Amino acid sequence: MATADLPGPDSLLRRTLGEWRIGLVAWRLLVLQTADPAVAAGMRDFSTYRAHPWRRIEHTMDSGKRLFFSDREGLRREVARLERTHRRLAGTDEQGRPFTASDPAVRVWVLVTLYECMTAMRELSGRPLAPRELEQMYAEFRAVCSEFGLSDDLFPATAADVPAYMDRTIRERLEYSEPVRYLLFDMLREAPAPRRLGPLKPAWPLLRTVAAQVIGALTVADLPEAFRERFGLPRTRRAALLSFTLHRTLRVLMNALPEHRRYRTPPAGVPLTPQPSTTSTASTDLSSTSAPRPVRFPVPRRRKDADSRPVRLRTFFHQVLDQTGDGRISSADLQAMAHNVCWPLELAAEREAPVYAAFETWWQQLRTGMDADGDGQVTCEEFITAMLTGIDSGPAYLEQGLHVAVRAVFHAVDTDGSGHLCADEYRRVFGGSRVHLAELNHGFRQLDHDGDGRITEDEFVQAFTDFFTARTDNTAGSQLLGRP
């Protein structure tokens, strides 16, 4: 397909995709995409959606903004980043079939389902797009997709051909796998509370039960008929009524709102490229909440003279290392950690590669010293036992693994190449909605030994060393992300 002008602020695509009510079909989109066997296998082996569902959803939304609401340069950067990520997602599924996220047919399916869900949103609301509007939005959509370099032959030729493509793919290729079932019926029932729930957090166990029932019923009701027929998912009268009520009510509400209240993402788009740090060396402004890789290590109270390392290591294992949430760590977990460092920084390939390589080096050290049964995975108990043994053997243990990864993170986050981290760069590593700003301030001051408003590489590495080695919680490194 020849390069076409990208959709602008007044485009039908941006106005449709940017509306708040697109959230009504978001779970439907995830289910359709995950039903592709390659996507399901990739989610099972590499995705963090079980352990960190909200972060994973935020990353997906962030990527969508960069693809459909930025200029051509921003679009190309995002496409290149997605391609680098997808090249790492390959393997063999549970049936022994090879898979790769770079498969062109799979990538086209993931893209086309987004367009189809936009049209479904309009149809379900009782105001379907006219054939002329469908062709207009499909042309705008294809203009974005052209930057992926995928063959035109893999896409439906016109908007009118999309329903047949969807029906054929559903019947010939999709599968009702465990990840699909989990998305439909279990994910929300098990999801941790969103960090921005505020005073409603204690009510989350009840709220998520209600949310799981509503979203599950709505999603099944809204799925294409061919999908429900093939996999035996009946559309009950109650679910159909729920769908009718929600879609039409929200359409009326959105149309009544002022223009600036109607959109989750303004059609004009938003600046998405982080600017290099210009913060002065005395800066301690930690008021922004834009950083997307939040992490926190809560440490329960213990006896004053007790060795606090096992508790910290256990917490670190479950909240940081076990990215896929299966109770074990493997190479995929460490690569996911590298991904979460690189994702918000929009690193060029030559700056991204050392981060992945460093985390792989750390994984190889962990695997060699901890994988007692040779299954390519490490349990929490194996991790704690081997880590304490290694730490007690001497400083070289951390230098050969953890320090390699930590130094790579430092150099990646040091976007201006100054050789130190200012407060805003520190926020990019540890900030976000999961960490209170006061705790970030406290953690930064603890590591900034000389009080000059910046952290050197040695201070950064020493903080992680202290976190793993300190027997009490009164050293700076043990308070890396705030007070215990």
Coordinates of C-alpha atoms in Angstrom, one line a residue:
M1 CA 0.0 0.0 0.0
A2 CA 1.4 3.4 -1.0
T3 CA 2.2 5.8 1.8
A4 CA -0.8 7.9 2.6
D5 CA -1.4 10.9 4.8
L6 CA -1.9 9.9 8.5
P7 CA -5.2 10.6 10.1
G8 CA -5.4 14.0 11.7
P9 CA -7.4 15.5 14.6
D10 CA -10.6 15.6 12.6
S11 CA -10.3 12.1 11.3
L12 CA -13.1 9.6 12.0
L13 CA -10.5 7.1 13.2
R14 CA -9.1 9.4 16.0
R15 CA -12.5 10.5 17.1
T16 CA -13.8 7.0 17.3
L17 CA -10.7 5.5 19.0
G18 CA -10.3 8.4 21.4
E19 CA -13.7 8.3 22.9
W20 CA -14.1 7.0 26.5
R21 CA -16.7 4.5 25.5
I22 CA -14.1 2.5 23.5
G23 CA -13.5 0.9 26.9
L24 CA -16.7 -1.0 26.5
V25 CA -15.2 -3.1 23.7
A26 CA -11.6 -3.2 25.1
W27 CA -12.1 -6.7 26.7
R28 CA -13.7 -7.9 23.6
L29 CA -10.6 -6.8 21.6
L30 CA -8.3 -8.6 24.1
V31 CA -10.3 -11.8 23.8
L32 CA -10.3 -11.8 20.0
Q33 CA -6.6 -11.1 19.8
T34 CA -5.7 -13.7 22.4
A35 CA -7.7 -16.4 20.6
D36 CA -5.0 -16.5 17.9
P37 CA -2.8 -19.5 19.0
A38 CA 0.4 -17.6 18.6
V39 CA -0.9 -14.7 20.7
A40 CA -2.1 -17.1 23.4
A41 CA 1.3 -18.9 23.5
G42 CA 3.1 -15.6 23.7
M43 CA 0.9 -14.5 26.6
R44 CA 1.4 -17.8 28.4
D45 CA 5.2 -17.7 28.1
F46 CA 6.1 -14.1 28.1
S47 CA 3.3 -11.8 29.2
T48 CA 3.0 -10.1 32.6
Y49 CA -0.8 -9.9 32.4
R50 CA -1.4 -12.3 35.3
A51 CA 1.0 -10.7 37.8
H52 CA 0.7 -7.1 36.6
P53 CA -2.6 -6.7 34.7
W54 CA -3.0 -3.0 35.1
R55 CA 0.5 -2.2 34.1
R56 CA 0.1 -4.4 31.0
I57 CA -3.1 -2.7 30.1
E58 CA -1.5 0.7 30.5
H59 CA 1.3 -0.3 28.2
T60 CA -1.2 -1.4 25.6
M61 CA -3.1 1.8 25.8
D62 CA 0.2 3.8 25.7
S63 CA 1.2 1.9 22.5
G64 CA -2.1 2.6 20.9
K65 CA -1.7 6.3 21.5
R66 CA 1.7 6.3 20.0
L67 CA 0.5 4.4 16.9
F68 CA -2.7 6.3 16.1
F69 CA -2.3 9.8 17.7
S70 CA 1.3 10.8 16.9
D71 CA 3.0 12.1 13.8
R72 CA 4.8 9.9 11.3
E73 CA 8.1 10.1 13.2
G74 CA 6.5 9.0 16.4
L75 CA 4.6 6.3 14.6
R76 CA 7.7 4.9 13.1
R77 CA 9.5 4.8 16.4
E78 CA 6.7 2.9 18.0
V79 CA 6.5 0.4 15.1
A80 CA 10.3 -0.2 15.4
R81 CA 10.0 -0.7 19.1
L82 CA 7.1 -3.2 18.7
E83 CA 9.1 -5.1 16.1
R84 CA 12.1 -5.4 18.4
T85 CA 9.9 -6.6 21.2
H86 CA 8.0 -9.1 19.0
R87 CA 11.2 -10.6 17.7
R88 CA 12.0 -11.8 21.2
L89 CA 8.6 -13.5 21.6
A90 CA 9.0 -16.9 20.0
G91 CA 9.0 -20.6 21.0
T92 CA 6.8 -23.7 21.0
D93 CA 3.3 -23.9 22.3
E94 CA 1.8 -26.6 24.5
Q95 CA 0.9 -28.7 21.4
G96 CA 4.5 -28.5 20.1
R97 CA 3.8 -26.0 17.4
P98 CA 6.3 -23.3 16.8
F99 CA 5.1 -19.7 17.2
T100 CA 6.4 -16.2 16.8
A101 CA 4.9 -12.8 17.4
S102 CA 6.5 -11.6 14.3
D103 CA 4.3 -13.8 12.0
P104 CA 2.8 -11.3 9.5
A105 CA -0.6 -13.0 9.6
V106 CA -0.7 -12.8 13.4
R107 CA 0.2 -9.1 13.3
V108 CA -2.4 -8.3 10.7
W109 CA -5.0 -10.1 12.8
V110 CA -4.1 -8.1 15.9
L111 CA -4.4 -4.8 13.9
V112 CA -7.6 -5.6 12.1
T113 CA -9.4 -6.6 15.3
L114 CA -8.8 -3.1 16.5
Y115 CA -10.5 -1.6 13.5
E116 CA -13.3 -4.2 13.8
C117 CA -13.9 -3.4 17.5
M118 CA -14.2 0.3 16.6
T119 CA -17.0 -0.5 14.1
A120 CA -18.6 -2.9 16.6
M121 CA -18.7 -0.1 19.2
R122 CA -20.7 2.1 16.9
E123 CA -23.0 -0.8 15.8
L124 CA -23.7 -1.9 19.4
S125 CA -24.5 1.7 20.4
G126 CA -27.3 1.7 17.8
R127 CA -25.6 4.2 15.5
P128 CA -23.5 2.1 13.1
L129 CA -21.2 3.8 10.6
A130 CA -22.6 4.1 7.1
P131 CA -20.7 2.3 4.3
R132 CA -19.1 5.5 3.2
E133 CA -17.9 6.2 6.8
L134 CA -16.6 2.6 7.1
E135 CA -14.5 3.0 4.0
Q136 CA -13.2 6.4 5.2
M137 CA -12.1 5.0 8.6
Y138 CA -10.6 1.9 7.1
A139 CA -8.5 4.1 4.7
E140 CA -7.3 6.1 7.7
F141 CA -6.6 2.9 9.6
R142 CA -4.6 1.4 6.7
A143 CA -2.6 4.6 6.4
V144 CA -1.3 3.9 9.9
C145 CA -0.8 0.1 9.2
S146 CA 1.3 0.8 6.1
E147 CA 4.2 1.8 8.4
F148 CA 4.4 -1.9 9.6
G149 CA 5.5 -3.0 6.1
L150 CA 3.1 -5.9 6.0
S151 CA 1.8 -7.2 2.7
D152 CA -1.4 -5.6 1.4
D153 CA -2.6 -9.1 0.5
L154 CA -2.9 -10.1 4.1
F155 CA -5.4 -7.3 4.9
P156 CA -9.0 -7.2 3.8
A157 CA -9.0 -5.2 0.6
T158 CA -11.9 -2.9 1.7
A159 CA -14.0 -2.2 4.7
A160 CA -16.7 -4.3 3.2
D161 CA -14.3 -7.3 3.2
V162 CA -13.6 -7.1 6.9
P163 CA -16.6 -9.1 8.2
A164 CA -15.8 -12.0 5.9
Y165 CA -12.1 -11.9 7.0
M166 CA -13.2 -11.9 10.6
D167 CA -15.6 -14.8 10.1
R168 CA -13.1 -16.9 8.2
T169 CA -10.3 -16.4 10.7
I170 CA -12.5 -17.2 13.6
R171 CA -13.7 -20.4 12.0
E172 CA -10.3 -21.6 10.6
R173 CA -7.6 -20.4 13.0
L174 CA -8.8 -19.2 16.4
E175 CA -8.8 -21.5 19.4
Y176 CA -10.5 -21.3 22.8
S177 CA -7.3 -21.7 24.8
E178 CA -6.7 -21.3 28.5
P179 CA -5.5 -17.7 28.2
V180 CA -8.9 -16.9 26.5
R181 CA -10.9 -18.5 29.2
Y182 CA -8.8 -16.8 31.8
L183 CA -9.4 -13.4 30.3
L184 CA -13.1 -14.0 30.1
F185 CA -13.8 -15.4 33.5
D186 CA -10.9 -15.3 35.9
M187 CA -8.5 -12.4 35.3
L188 CA -10.6 -9.7 36.9
R189 CA -11.6 -12.0 39.8
E190 CA -7.9 -12.3 40.7
A191 CA -6.6 -8.9 39.8
P192 CA -4.9 -6.8 42.5
A193 CA -6.5 -3.5 43.3
P194 CA -5.6 -0.6 41.0
R195 CA -3.2 1.7 42.8
R196 CA -5.4 4.7 42.1
L197 CA -8.5 3.3 43.7
G198 CA -7.9 5.5 46.7
P199 CA -10.3 5.2 49.6
L200 CA -12.3 2.5 47.8
K201 CA -9.3 0.1 47.9
P202 CA -10.7 -1.9 51.0
A203 CA -13.8 -2.6 48.9
W204 CA -11.9 -4.0 46.0
P205 CA -12.6 -7.7 46.7
L206 CA -16.3 -6.9 46.3
L207 CA -15.9 -4.4 43.4
R208 CA -13.8 -6.8 41.4
T209 CA -16.4 -9.6 41.8
V210 CA -19.1 -7.3 40.4
A211 CA -16.7 -6.0 37.7
A212 CA -15.8 -9.5 36.6
Q213 CA -19.4 -10.5 36.3
V214 CA -20.4 -7.4 34.4
I215 CA -17.4 -7.3 32.0
G216 CA -17.5 -11.0 31.4
A217 CA -21.2 -11.0 30.5
L218 CA -20.8 -7.9 28.4
T219 CA -17.8 -9.3 26.5
V220 CA -19.6 -12.6 25.7
A221 CA -22.7 -10.8 24.6
D222 CA -20.6 -8.5 22.3
L223 CA -18.3 -11.1 20.7
P224 CA -19.0 -11.8 17.0
E225 CA -21.7 -14.4 16.5
A226 CA -19.3 -16.7 14.7
F227 CA -17.0 -16.7 17.8
R228 CA -19.8 -17.5 20.2
E229 CA -21.2 -20.3 18.0
R230 CA -17.8 -22.0 17.5
F231 CA -16.8 -22.0 21.1
G232 CA -20.2 -22.5 22.7
L233 CA -20.6 -19.2 24.5
P234 CA -24.4 -18.4 24.6
R235 CA -25.6 -14.8 24.6
T236 CA -28.2 -14.9 27.4
R237 CA -31.1 -12.5 27.5
R238 CA -29.7 -10.8 30.6
A239 CA -26.3 -10.3 28.9
A240 CA -28.0 -8.9 25.8
L241 CA -30.0 -6.5 27.9
L242 CA -26.8 -5.4 29.7
S243 CA -25.1 -4.8 26.4
F244 CA -28.0 -2.9 25.0
T245 CA -28.3 -0.7 28.1
L246 CA -24.6 0.1 28.5
H247 CA -23.8 0.9 24.9
R248 CA -26.8 3.1 24.2
T249 CA -26.7 4.9 27.5
L250 CA -23.0 5.7 27.2
R251 CA -23.5 6.9 23.6
V252 CA -26.2 9.3 24.7
L253 CA -24.0 10.5 27.6
M254 CA -20.9 11.0 25.5
N255 CA -22.9 13.0 22.9
A256 CA -24.2 15.2 25.7
L257 CA -20.8 16.0 27.1
P258 CA -18.6 18.9 26.0
E259 CA -16.0 18.1 23.4
H260 CA -13.1 18.2 25.9
R261 CA -14.9 15.7 28.2
R262 CA -15.8 13.2 25.6
Y263 CA -12.3 11.8 24.8
R264 CA -9.9 9.6 26.7
T265 CA -7.3 10.6 24.2
P266 CA -7.9 14.0 22.5
P267 CA -8.1 13.7 18.7
A268 CA -5.3 16.2 18.4
G269 CA -3.0 13.7 20.2
V270 CA -0.5 14.3 23.0
P271 CA 3.3 14.7 23.1
L272 CA 4.6 11.2 23.7
T273 CA 8.4 11.6 23.4
P274 CA 10.0 12.1 26.8
Q275 CA 12.3 15.1 26.7
P276 CA 15.9 14.8 28.0
S277 CA 16.3 15.9 31.6
T278 CA 17.1 19.5 32.1
T279 CA 16.6 19.4 35.8
S280 CA 19.2 21.2 37.8
T281 CA 21.5 19.3 40.1
A282 CA 19.5 20.6 43.1
S283 CA 16.2 19.5 41.8
T284 CA 14.0 17.3 44.1
D285 CA 10.7 17.8 42.3
L286 CA 8.9 14.4 42.4
S287 CA 5.4 15.7 41.8
S288 CA 4.8 14.1 38.4
T289 CA 3.0 10.8 38.2
S290 CA 3.7 10.0 34.6
A291 CA 6.3 7.3 35.1
P292 CA 5.0 3.9 34.0
R293 CA 7.1 1.3 35.7
P294 CA 6.0 1.5 39.3
V295 CA 7.5 -0.9 41.9
R296 CA 7.4 -1.1 45.6
F297 CA 8.8 -3.4 48.2
P298 CA 6.7 -3.3 51.3
V299 CA 8.5 -4.8 54.3
P300 CA 6.4 -6.0 57.3
R301 CA 7.5 -5.2 60.8
R302 CA 9.8 -7.7 62.5
R303 CA 12.0 -8.1 65.6
K304 CA 14.6 -5.4 65.8
D305 CA 17.5 -7.9 65.8
A306 CA 16.1 -10.2 63.1
D307 CA 17.7 -10.7 59.7
S308 CA 15.5 -8.8 57.4
R309 CA 17.0 -10.2 54.2
P310 CA 14.7 -13.2 53.7
V311 CA 11.6 -11.1 53.9
R312 CA 13.0 -8.5 51.4
L313 CA 14.1 -11.2 49.0
R314 CA 10.8 -13.0 49.1
T315 CA 9.0 -9.7 48.4
F316 CA 11.4 -8.8 45.6
F317 CA 10.8 -12.3 44.1
H318 CA 7.0 -12.0 44.0
Q319 CA 6.7 -8.3 43.2
V320 CA 9.6 -7.7 40.9
L321 CA 11.2 -10.9 39.5
D322 CA 8.1 -13.0 38.9
Q323 CA 6.8 -10.9 36.1
T324 CA 4.6 -13.6 34.6
G325 CA 3.0 -14.4 37.9
D326 CA 3.4 -18.2 37.8
G327 CA 5.4 -18.5 41.0
R328 CA 8.6 -19.2 39.2
I329 CA 11.1 -17.1 37.3
S330 CA 12.7 -17.9 34.0
S331 CA 14.5 -16.0 31.2
A332 CA 11.1 -14.6 30.2
D333 CA 10.7 -12.9 33.5
L334 CA 14.1 -11.2 33.3
Q335 CA 13.4 -10.1 29.7
A336 CA 10.1 -8.7 30.9
M337 CA 12.0 -6.6 33.5
A338 CA 14.3 -5.3 30.7
H339 CA 11.2 -4.5 28.6
N340 CA 9.7 -2.5 31.5
V341 CA 12.9 -0.4 31.8
C342 CA 13.1 0.3 28.0
W343 CA 9.4 0.8 27.3
P344 CA 8.9 4.3 28.7
L345 CA 12.2 5.6 27.5
E346 CA 11.8 5.1 23.7
L347 CA 15.4 3.9 23.5
A348 CA 17.0 3.4 20.1
A349 CA 17.9 -0.2 19.3
E350 CA 21.6 0.3 20.1
R351 CA 20.7 1.6 23.6
E352 CA 18.0 -1.0 24.2
A353 CA 20.1 -4.0 23.4
P354 CA 22.6 -3.7 26.3
V355 CA 19.7 -3.6 28.8
Y356 CA 18.3 -6.9 27.5
A357 CA 21.8 -8.4 27.4
A358 CA 22.5 -7.3 31.0
F359 CA 19.3 -8.9 32.3
E360 CA 20.0 -12.1 30.4
T361 CA 23.5 -12.2 32.0
W362 CA 21.8 -11.9 35.4
W363 CA 19.4 -14.6 34.5
Q364 CA 22.2 -17.0 33.5
Q365 CA 23.8 -16.4 36.9
L366 CA 20.5 -17.1 38.7
R367 CA 19.8 -20.2 36.6
T368 CA 23.3 -21.6 37.0
G369 CA 23.3 -21.3 40.8
M370 CA 19.7 -21.8 41.6
D371 CA 17.9 -24.2 39.1
A372 CA 18.5 -27.3 41.2
D373 CA 16.3 -29.6 39.1
G374 CA 17.4 -28.2 35.7
D375 CA 13.9 -27.3 34.5
G376 CA 14.9 -23.8 33.4
Q377 CA 13.0 -22.2 36.2
V378 CA 13.7 -20.9 39.7
T379 CA 11.3 -21.1 42.6
C380 CA 11.1 -18.6 45.4
E381 CA 12.7 -20.8 47.9
E382 CA 15.5 -21.7 45.5
F383 CA 16.1 -18.0 44.9
I384 CA 16.2 -17.0 48.6
T385 CA 18.5 -19.9 49.6
A386 CA 20.9 -19.5 46.8
M387 CA 20.9 -15.7 47.0
L388 CA 21.7 -15.7 50.7
T389 CA 24.5 -18.3 50.2
G390 CA 25.9 -16.2 47.3
I391 CA 25.8 -12.9 49.2
D392 CA 27.5 -14.4 52.2
S393 CA 30.3 -15.9 50.0
G394 CA 31.5 -12.4 48.9
P395 CA 30.9 -9.3 46.9
A396 CA 31.8 -11.0 43.6
Y397 CA 28.4 -12.8 43.6
L398 CA 26.4 -9.6 43.1
E399 CA 29.0 -8.1 40.8
Q400 CA 28.5 -10.9 38.3
G401 CA 24.8 -10.7 38.0
L402 CA 22.7 -8.0 39.8
H403 CA 25.3 -5.3 39.4
V404 CA 25.4 -5.9 35.6
A405 CA 21.7 -5.4 35.3
V406 CA 21.6 -2.4 37.7
R407 CA 24.4 -0.6 35.8
A408 CA 22.6 -1.2 32.5
V409 CA 19.4 0.3 34.0
F410 CA 21.4 3.4 35.3
H411 CA 22.9 4.1 31.8
A412 CA 19.5 3.6 30.1
V413 CA 17.7 6.0 32.5
D414 CA 20.5 8.5 32.4
T415 CA 19.0 10.0 29.2
D416 CA 21.1 13.1 29.1
G417 CA 24.4 11.2 29.6
S418 CA 25.3 13.3 32.6
G419 CA 26.7 10.4 34.7
H420 CA 24.1 10.8 37.4
L421 CA 20.4 10.6 38.0
C422 CA 18.4 13.7 38.9
A423 CA 15.1 13.5 40.7
D424 CA 13.1 13.2 37.5
E425 CA 15.2 10.4 36.1
Y426 CA 15.0 8.6 39.5
R427 CA 11.2 8.9 39.1
R428 CA 11.3 7.1 35.8
V429 CA 12.8 4.1 37.4
F430 CA 10.7 3.9 40.6
G431 CA 7.8 6.3 40.2
G432 CA 4.1 6.0 39.3
S433 CA 0.8 5.4 41.0
R434 CA 2.1 2.5 43.1
V435 CA 4.5 4.6 45.0
H436 CA 3.5 7.6 47.1
L437 CA 5.4 10.8 46.3
A438 CA 6.5 11.3 49.8
E439 CA 8.1 7.8 49.7
L440 CA 9.9 8.7 46.5
N441 CA 11.2 11.9 48.1
H442 CA 12.4 9.9 51.1
G443 CA 14.1 7.2 49.0
F444 CA 15.8 9.8 46.8
R445 CA 17.2 11.6 49.8
Q446 CA 18.4 8.4 51.4
L447 CA 20.5 7.6 48.3
D448 CA 21.7 11.1 47.8
H449 CA 24.4 10.9 50.4
D450 CA 26.0 14.3 49.8
G451 CA 22.6 16.1 49.3
D452 CA 23.5 17.6 46.0
G453 CA 20.3 16.6 44.3
R454 CA 21.7 13.8 42.2
I455 CA 22.6 10.1 42.5
T456 CA 25.8 8.8 41.0
E457 CA 26.2 5.3 39.4
D458 CA 28.1 4.1 42.4
E459 CA 25.4 5.3 44.8
F460 CA 22.8 3.7 42.6
V461 CA 24.6 0.3 42.6
Q462 CA 25.3 0.6 46.3
A463 CA 21.6 1.1 47.1
F464 CA 20.7 -2.2 45.4
T465 CA 23.6 -3.9 47.1
D466 CA 22.4 -2.7 50.5
F467 CA 18.8 -3.8 49.7
F468 CA 20.0 -7.3 49.1
T469 CA 22.7 -7.5 51.8
A470 CA 21.6 -5.3 54.8
R471 CA 20.5 -7.4 57.7
T472 CA 18.5 -4.6 59.2
D473 CA 16.2 -1.9 57.7
N474 CA 18.1 1.1 58.9
T475 CA 20.5 1.4 56.0
A476 CA 19.8 3.6 53.0
G477 CA 19.6 0.8 50.5
S478 CA 17.0 -1.1 52.5
Q479 CA 14.8 1.9 52.1
L480 CA 15.3 2.1 48.3
L481 CA 11.7 2.8 47.6
G482 CA 10.7 4.4 50.9
R483 CA 10.4 3.5 54.6
P484 CA 9.8 -0.1 55.5

